[in-house]
């Protein structure tokens, strides 16, 4: 299997690379931050060679009650949670507007096996929708609205949908794995545990190297 591993920034890449080890199956590229950069850089990287899988990895915010800080989330689906239209009575997704799709499926069986393997290794892992947003959530009201919009939402990041859309267009299956550095909601940087999330990402990589 030939796997392209993409993270937003270099510290995430370093962490997952330490976990995956010196394995020639894995190749690495940076996505950049946000939907636009990730879609463009994902398409460019994926077009350079035939890949069997795109592994999207990195840290993320976790929804309270679904994914605690320091835990691992394996995406059950990848959702562009704020891609749509704001209406007087709520929000309409691309599907509801008839303009396309705001969800990209993951490699379902692989995601199940990855989640089970992480749990079997004693790591705090769960599966759930991973949201992609254009603006990181900073209020409790927005966090509640997103959680209501996507039932079971586990984590929030800014690149997954862009990368997954590029992979889908090129026929490459996708797996997204996020480790939680902070809660989704009011921004309290003093409470963020980025170092712990990067350590969890490394630990996840060591298990994924056996699954993939």
PDB file of C-alpha atoms in Angstrom:
ATOM      1  CA  UNK A   1       0.000   0.000   0.000  1.00  0.00           C
ATOM      2  CA  UNK A   2       1.183   3.492  -0.885  1.00  0.00           C
ATOM      3  CA  UNK A   3      -0.140   6.080   1.564  1.00  0.00           C
ATOM      4  CA  UNK A   4       0.048   9.855   1.345  1.00  0.00           C
ATOM      5  CA  UNK A   5       0.003  11.420   4.811  1.00  0.00           C
ATOM      6  CA  UNK A   6      -1.070  15.073   4.918  1.00  0.00           C
ATOM      7  CA  UNK A   7      -1.117  17.440   7.876  1.00  0.00           C
ATOM      8  CA  UNK A   8      -1.742  21.164   8.027  1.00  0.00           C
ATOM      9  CA  UNK A   9       1.600  22.135   9.555  1.00  0.00           C
ATOM     10  CA  UNK A  10       5.067  20.706  10.171  1.00  0.00           C
ATOM     11  CA  UNK A  11       4.767  19.902  13.921  1.00  0.00           C
ATOM     12  CA  UNK A  12       1.805  17.634  13.149  1.00  0.00           C
ATOM     13  CA  UNK A  13       3.752  15.975  10.357  1.00  0.00           C
ATOM     14  CA  UNK A  14       6.725  15.427  12.642  1.00  0.00           C
ATOM     15  CA  UNK A  15       4.519  13.783  15.280  1.00  0.00           C
ATOM     16  CA  UNK A  16       2.690  11.379  12.974  1.00  0.00           C
ATOM     17  CA  UNK A  17       5.938  10.584  11.172  1.00  0.00           C
ATOM     18  CA  UNK A  18       7.611   9.562  14.435  1.00  0.00           C
ATOM     19  CA  UNK A  19       4.712   7.238  15.127  1.00  0.00           C
ATOM     20  CA  UNK A  20       4.563   5.686  11.672  1.00  0.00           C
ATOM     21  CA  UNK A  21       8.321   5.155  11.684  1.00  0.00           C
ATOM     22  CA  UNK A  22      10.727   4.690   8.826  1.00  0.00           C
ATOM     23  CA  UNK A  23       8.306   2.901   6.526  1.00  0.00           C
ATOM     24  CA  UNK A  24       8.573   3.392   2.753  1.00  0.00           C
ATOM     25  CA  UNK A  25       4.816   2.929   2.327  1.00  0.00           C
ATOM     26  CA  UNK A  26       4.221   6.397   3.771  1.00  0.00           C
ATOM     27  CA  UNK A  27       4.908   9.652   1.953  1.00  0.00           C
ATOM     28  CA  UNK A  28       4.291  13.102   3.403  1.00  0.00           C
ATOM     29  CA  UNK A  29       3.072  16.505   2.297  1.00  0.00           C
ATOM     30  CA  UNK A  30       1.793  19.652   3.985  1.00  0.00           C
ATOM     31  CA  UNK A  31      -1.735  20.843   3.328  1.00  0.00           C
ATOM     32  CA  UNK A  32      -1.501  24.331   4.763  1.00  0.00           C
ATOM     33  CA  UNK A  33      -4.253  25.793   6.929  1.00  0.00           C
ATOM     34  CA  UNK A  34      -7.854  26.054   5.768  1.00  0.00           C
ATOM     35  CA  UNK A  35     -10.149  24.699   3.094  1.00  0.00           C
ATOM     36  CA  UNK A  36      -8.678  26.474   0.076  1.00  0.00           C
ATOM     37  CA  UNK A  37      -5.030  25.699   0.781  1.00  0.00           C
ATOM     38  CA  UNK A  38      -5.767  22.093   1.673  1.00  0.00           C
ATOM     39  CA  UNK A  39      -7.856  21.461  -1.441  1.00  0.00           C
ATOM     40  CA  UNK A  40      -5.198  22.896  -3.753  1.00  0.00           C
ATOM     41  CA  UNK A  41      -2.208  21.307  -2.014  1.00  0.00           C
ATOM     42  CA  UNK A  42      -4.047  18.020  -1.650  1.00  0.00           C
ATOM     43  CA  UNK A  43      -4.852  17.859  -5.344  1.00  0.00           C
ATOM     44  CA  UNK A  44      -1.268  18.726  -6.296  1.00  0.00           C
ATOM     45  CA  UNK A  45       0.259  16.152  -3.954  1.00  0.00           C
ATOM     46  CA  UNK A  46      -2.161  13.366  -4.876  1.00  0.00           C
ATOM     47  CA  UNK A  47      -1.632  13.915  -8.594  1.00  0.00           C
ATOM     48  CA  UNK A  48       2.105  13.237  -8.359  1.00  0.00           C
ATOM     49  CA  UNK A  49       1.773   9.463  -7.933  1.00  0.00           C
ATOM     50  CA  UNK A  50      -0.851   6.713  -7.670  1.00  0.00           C
ATOM     51  CA  UNK A  51      -1.840   6.416  -4.004  1.00  0.00           C
ATOM     52  CA  UNK A  52      -3.926   3.749  -2.322  1.00  0.00           C
ATOM     53  CA  UNK A  53      -4.941   5.950   0.618  1.00  0.00           C
ATOM     54  CA  UNK A  54      -4.876   9.532   1.848  1.00  0.00           C
ATOM     55  CA  UNK A  55      -4.322   9.723   5.601  1.00  0.00           C
ATOM     56  CA  UNK A  56      -5.334  13.124   6.968  1.00  0.00           C
ATOM     57  CA  UNK A  57      -3.786  13.631  10.394  1.00  0.00           C
ATOM     58  CA  UNK A  58      -3.446  16.423  12.897  1.00  0.00           C
ATOM     59  CA  UNK A  59      -4.728  18.023  16.059  1.00  0.00           C
ATOM     60  CA  UNK A  60      -8.233  19.424  16.484  1.00  0.00           C
ATOM     61  CA  UNK A  61     -10.832  20.766  18.849  1.00  0.00           C
ATOM     62  CA  UNK A  62     -13.089  18.238  20.531  1.00  0.00           C
ATOM     63  CA  UNK A  63     -16.792  18.644  21.236  1.00  0.00           C
ATOM     64  CA  UNK A  64     -17.603  18.474  24.926  1.00  0.00           C
ATOM     65  CA  UNK A  65     -19.072  15.127  25.900  1.00  0.00           C
ATOM     66  CA  UNK A  66     -17.824  13.494  22.699  1.00  0.00           C
ATOM     67  CA  UNK A  67     -14.029  13.812  22.588  1.00  0.00           C
ATOM     68  CA  UNK A  68     -11.988  14.854  25.585  1.00  0.00           C
ATOM     69  CA  UNK A  69      -8.689  16.701  25.403  1.00  0.00           C
ATOM     70  CA  UNK A  70      -5.882  14.213  24.759  1.00  0.00           C
ATOM     71  CA  UNK A  71      -8.136  11.674  23.061  1.00  0.00           C
ATOM     72  CA  UNK A  72      -8.152  10.434  19.467  1.00  0.00           C
ATOM     73  CA  UNK A  73     -10.958  10.731  16.927  1.00  0.00           C
ATOM     74  CA  UNK A  74     -11.194   8.626  13.787  1.00  0.00           C
ATOM     75  CA  UNK A  75     -13.560  10.266  11.325  1.00  0.00           C
ATOM     76  CA  UNK A  76     -16.698   8.315  10.468  1.00  0.00           C
ATOM     77  CA  UNK A  77     -17.400  11.008   7.871  1.00  0.00           C
ATOM     78  CA  UNK A  78     -15.905  14.354   6.930  1.00  0.00           C
ATOM     79  CA  UNK A  79     -18.340  17.275   6.994  1.00  0.00           C
ATOM     80  CA  UNK A  80     -17.976  20.854   5.770  1.00  0.00           C
ATOM     81  CA  UNK A  81     -20.106  22.095   8.644  1.00  0.00           C
ATOM     82  CA  UNK A  82     -20.371  25.773   7.732  1.00  0.00           C
ATOM     83  CA  UNK A  83     -20.476  25.456   3.931  1.00  0.00           C
ATOM     84  CA  UNK A  84     -23.950  26.574   2.958  1.00  0.00           C
ATOM     85  CA  UNK A  85     -26.254  29.502   3.558  1.00  0.00           C
ATOM     86  CA  UNK A  86     -27.329  31.279   6.705  1.00  0.00           C
ATOM     87  CA  UNK A  87     -31.082  31.902   6.731  1.00  0.00           C
ATOM     88  CA  UNK A  88     -33.361  33.861   9.027  1.00  0.00           C
ATOM     89  CA  UNK A  89     -34.598  30.620  10.545  1.00  0.00           C
ATOM     90  CA  UNK A  90     -31.330  28.703  10.609  1.00  0.00           C
ATOM     91  CA  UNK A  91     -28.743  27.175   8.291  1.00  0.00           C
ATOM     92  CA  UNK A  92     -29.050  25.315   4.983  1.00  0.00           C
ATOM     93  CA  UNK A  93     -26.332  22.944   3.804  1.00  0.00           C
ATOM     94  CA  UNK A  94     -25.239  22.559   0.195  1.00  0.00           C
ATOM     95  CA  UNK A  95     -27.456  19.489  -0.054  1.00  0.00           C
ATOM     96  CA  UNK A  96     -30.499  21.405   1.137  1.00  0.00           C
ATOM     97  CA  UNK A  97     -29.721  24.234  -1.271  1.00  0.00           C
ATOM     98  CA  UNK A  98     -29.250  21.794  -4.155  1.00  0.00           C
ATOM     99  CA  UNK A  99     -25.695  22.977  -4.841  1.00  0.00           C
ATOM    100  CA  UNK A 100     -23.681  19.835  -4.155  1.00  0.00           C
ATOM    101  CA  UNK A 101     -22.391  17.851  -1.196  1.00  0.00           C
ATOM    102  CA  UNK A 102     -20.934  18.987   2.108  1.00  0.00           C
ATOM    103  CA  UNK A 103     -19.939  15.484   3.244  1.00  0.00           C
ATOM    104  CA  UNK A 104     -17.212  13.137   2.016  1.00  0.00           C
ATOM    105  CA  UNK A 105     -17.274   9.474   3.074  1.00  0.00           C
ATOM    106  CA  UNK A 106     -14.209   7.836   4.564  1.00  0.00           C
ATOM    107  CA  UNK A 107     -12.824   4.338   3.989  1.00  0.00           C
ATOM    108  CA  UNK A 108     -15.423   2.884   6.323  1.00  0.00           C
ATOM    109  CA  UNK A 109     -13.995  -0.566   7.042  1.00  0.00           C
ATOM    110  CA  UNK A 110     -10.495   0.829   7.508  1.00  0.00           C
ATOM    111  CA  UNK A 111     -11.838   3.486   9.889  1.00  0.00           C
ATOM    112  CA  UNK A 112     -13.550   0.772  11.942  1.00  0.00           C
ATOM    113  CA  UNK A 113     -10.368  -1.298  12.100  1.00  0.00           C
ATOM    114  CA  UNK A 114      -8.267   1.717  13.008  1.00  0.00           C
ATOM    115  CA  UNK A 115     -10.623   2.704  15.822  1.00  0.00           C
ATOM    116  CA  UNK A 116     -10.683  -0.840  17.190  1.00  0.00           C
ATOM    117  CA  UNK A 117      -6.897  -1.122  17.041  1.00  0.00           C
ATOM    118  CA  UNK A 118      -6.387   2.190  18.842  1.00  0.00           C
ATOM    119  CA  UNK A 119      -8.796   1.124  21.572  1.00  0.00           C
ATOM    120  CA  UNK A 120      -7.153  -2.293  21.850  1.00  0.00           C
ATOM    121  CA  UNK A 121      -3.820  -0.533  22.371  1.00  0.00           C
ATOM    122  CA  UNK A 122      -5.317   1.229  25.397  1.00  0.00           C
ATOM    123  CA  UNK A 123      -5.591   4.622  23.732  1.00  0.00           C
ATOM    124  CA  UNK A 124      -8.674   6.826  24.312  1.00  0.00           C
ATOM    125  CA  UNK A 125     -10.111   6.632  20.807  1.00  0.00           C
ATOM    126  CA  UNK A 126     -13.553   6.940  19.326  1.00  0.00           C
ATOM    127  CA  UNK A 127     -15.160   7.313  15.915  1.00  0.00           C
ATOM    128  CA  UNK A 128     -17.414  10.187  14.918  1.00  0.00           C
ATOM    129  CA  UNK A 129     -17.978  12.928  12.366  1.00  0.00           C
ATOM    130  CA  UNK A 130     -15.062  15.322  12.026  1.00  0.00           C
ATOM    131  CA  UNK A 131     -16.175  18.801  11.016  1.00  0.00           C
ATOM    132  CA  UNK A 132     -14.246  21.101   8.726  1.00  0.00           C
ATOM    133  CA  UNK A 133     -14.862  24.804   9.319  1.00  0.00           C
ATOM    134  CA  UNK A 134     -13.586  27.950   7.653  1.00  0.00           C
ATOM    135  CA  UNK A 135     -13.428  29.807  10.979  1.00  0.00           C
ATOM    136  CA  UNK A 136     -12.386  28.046  14.180  1.00  0.00           C
ATOM    137  CA  UNK A 137     -15.189  28.113  16.711  1.00  0.00           C
ATOM    138  CA  UNK A 138     -14.770  30.642  19.511  1.00  0.00           C
ATOM    139  CA  UNK A 139     -18.115  30.773  21.310  1.00  0.00           C
ATOM    140  CA  UNK A 140     -20.359  28.359  23.150  1.00  0.00           C
ATOM    141  CA  UNK A 141     -23.268  29.371  20.916  1.00  0.00           C
ATOM    142  CA  UNK A 142     -21.422  28.396  17.736  1.00  0.00           C
ATOM    143  CA  UNK A 143     -20.269  25.130  19.288  1.00  0.00           C
ATOM    144  CA  UNK A 144     -23.857  24.288  20.224  1.00  0.00           C
ATOM    145  CA  UNK A 145     -25.110  25.198  16.749  1.00  0.00           C
ATOM    146  CA  UNK A 146     -22.534  22.966  15.063  1.00  0.00           C
ATOM    147  CA  UNK A 147     -23.258  20.082  17.429  1.00  0.00           C
ATOM    148  CA  UNK A 148     -26.967  20.399  16.638  1.00  0.00           C
ATOM    149  CA  UNK A 149     -26.299  20.682  12.900  1.00  0.00           C
ATOM    150  CA  UNK A 150     -24.193  17.493  12.822  1.00  0.00           C
ATOM    151  CA  UNK A 151     -25.457  15.051  15.471  1.00  0.00           C
ATOM    152  CA  UNK A 152     -22.622  13.162  17.113  1.00  0.00           C
ATOM    153  CA  UNK A 153     -19.968  15.620  15.915  1.00  0.00           C
ATOM    154  CA  UNK A 154     -16.723  14.683  17.639  1.00  0.00           C
ATOM    155  CA  UNK A 155     -14.042  17.077  16.432  1.00  0.00           C
ATOM    156  CA  UNK A 156     -13.479  20.281  14.511  1.00  0.00           C
ATOM    157  CA  UNK A 157     -10.561  21.163  12.246  1.00  0.00           C
ATOM    158  CA  UNK A 158      -9.990  23.249   9.114  1.00  0.00           C
ATOM    159  CA  UNK A 159      -8.541  21.020   6.390  1.00  0.00           C
ATOM    160  CA  UNK A 160     -10.270  17.640   6.167  1.00  0.00           C
ATOM    161  CA  UNK A 161     -13.021  18.468   3.699  1.00  0.00           C
ATOM    162  CA  UNK A 162     -10.650  20.213   1.296  1.00  0.00           C
ATOM    163  CA  UNK A 163      -8.230  17.289   1.286  1.00  0.00           C
ATOM    164  CA  UNK A 164     -10.992  14.695   1.137  1.00  0.00           C
ATOM    165  CA  UNK A 165     -12.664  16.443  -1.802  1.00  0.00           C
ATOM    166  CA  UNK A 166      -9.413  16.338  -3.769  1.00  0.00           C
ATOM    167  CA  UNK A 167      -8.967  12.662  -2.924  1.00  0.00           C
ATOM    168  CA  UNK A 168     -12.548  11.830  -3.849  1.00  0.00           C
ATOM    169  CA  UNK A 169     -12.144  13.517  -7.236  1.00  0.00           C
ATOM    170  CA  UNK A 170      -9.035  11.411  -7.889  1.00  0.00           C
ATOM    171  CA  UNK A 171     -10.561   8.173  -6.605  1.00  0.00           C
ATOM    172  CA  UNK A 172      -8.304   7.841  -3.545  1.00  0.00           C
ATOM    173  CA  UNK A 173      -9.862   6.495  -0.303  1.00  0.00           C
ATOM    174  CA  UNK A 174      -9.565   8.702   2.782  1.00  0.00           C
ATOM    175  CA  UNK A 175      -8.925   8.188   6.489  1.00  0.00           C
ATOM    176  CA  UNK A 176      -8.888  11.161   8.876  1.00  0.00           C
ATOM    177  CA  UNK A 177      -7.396  10.875  12.370  1.00  0.00           C
ATOM    178  CA  UNK A 178      -7.404  13.795  14.805  1.00  0.00           C
ATOM    179  CA  UNK A 179      -6.087  14.166  18.333  1.00  0.00           C
ATOM    180  CA  UNK A 180      -7.746  16.658  20.637  1.00  0.00           C
ATOM    181  CA  UNK A 181      -5.837  19.672  21.936  1.00  0.00           C
ATOM    182  CA  UNK A 182      -8.764  21.797  23.168  1.00  0.00           C
ATOM    183  CA  UNK A 183     -12.515  21.934  23.527  1.00  0.00           C
ATOM    184  CA  UNK A 184     -14.659  23.422  20.787  1.00  0.00           C
ATOM    185  CA  UNK A 185     -16.135  26.644  22.162  1.00  0.00           C
ATOM    186  CA  UNK A 186     -14.823  29.749  23.959  1.00  0.00           C
ATOM    187  CA  UNK A 187     -11.150  30.127  23.155  1.00  0.00           C
ATOM    188  CA  UNK A 188      -8.975  29.667  26.228  1.00  0.00           C
ATOM    189  CA  UNK A 189      -5.432  29.224  24.959  1.00  0.00           C
ATOM    190  CA  UNK A 190      -4.153  28.671  28.495  1.00  0.00           C
ATOM    191  CA  UNK A 191      -6.199  25.462  28.611  1.00  0.00           C
ATOM    192  CA  UNK A 192      -4.936  24.116  25.283  1.00  0.00           C
ATOM    193  CA  UNK A 193      -2.740  21.013  25.463  1.00  0.00           C
ATOM    194  CA  UNK A 194      -1.056  21.033  22.097  1.00  0.00           C
ATOM    195  CA  UNK A 195       1.941  19.071  23.343  1.00  0.00           C
ATOM    196  CA  UNK A 196      -0.299  16.315  24.685  1.00  0.00           C
ATOM    197  CA  UNK A 197      -2.237  16.220  21.419  1.00  0.00           C
ATOM    198  CA  UNK A 198       0.977  15.862  19.416  1.00  0.00           C
ATOM    199  CA  UNK A 199       2.112  13.038  21.705  1.00  0.00           C
ATOM    200  CA  UNK A 200      -1.257  11.355  21.149  1.00  0.00           C
ATOM    201  CA  UNK A 201      -0.790  11.776  17.405  1.00  0.00           C
ATOM    202  CA  UNK A 202       2.565  10.035  17.606  1.00  0.00           C
ATOM    203  CA  UNK A 203       1.022   7.222  19.643  1.00  0.00           C
ATOM    204  CA  UNK A 204      -1.801   6.900  17.128  1.00  0.00           C
ATOM    205  CA  UNK A 205       0.729   6.680  14.312  1.00  0.00           C
ATOM    206  CA  UNK A 206       2.505   3.729  15.922  1.00  0.00           C
ATOM    207  CA  UNK A 207      -0.796   1.818  15.979  1.00  0.00           C
ATOM    208  CA  UNK A 208      -1.880   2.896  12.495  1.00  0.00           C
ATOM    209  CA  UNK A 209       1.390   1.637  11.042  1.00  0.00           C
ATOM    210  CA  UNK A 210       0.222  -1.873  11.974  1.00  0.00           C
ATOM    211  CA  UNK A 211      -3.315  -1.366  10.645  1.00  0.00           C
ATOM    212  CA  UNK A 212      -2.556   0.155   7.249  1.00  0.00           C
TER     213      UNK A 212
END
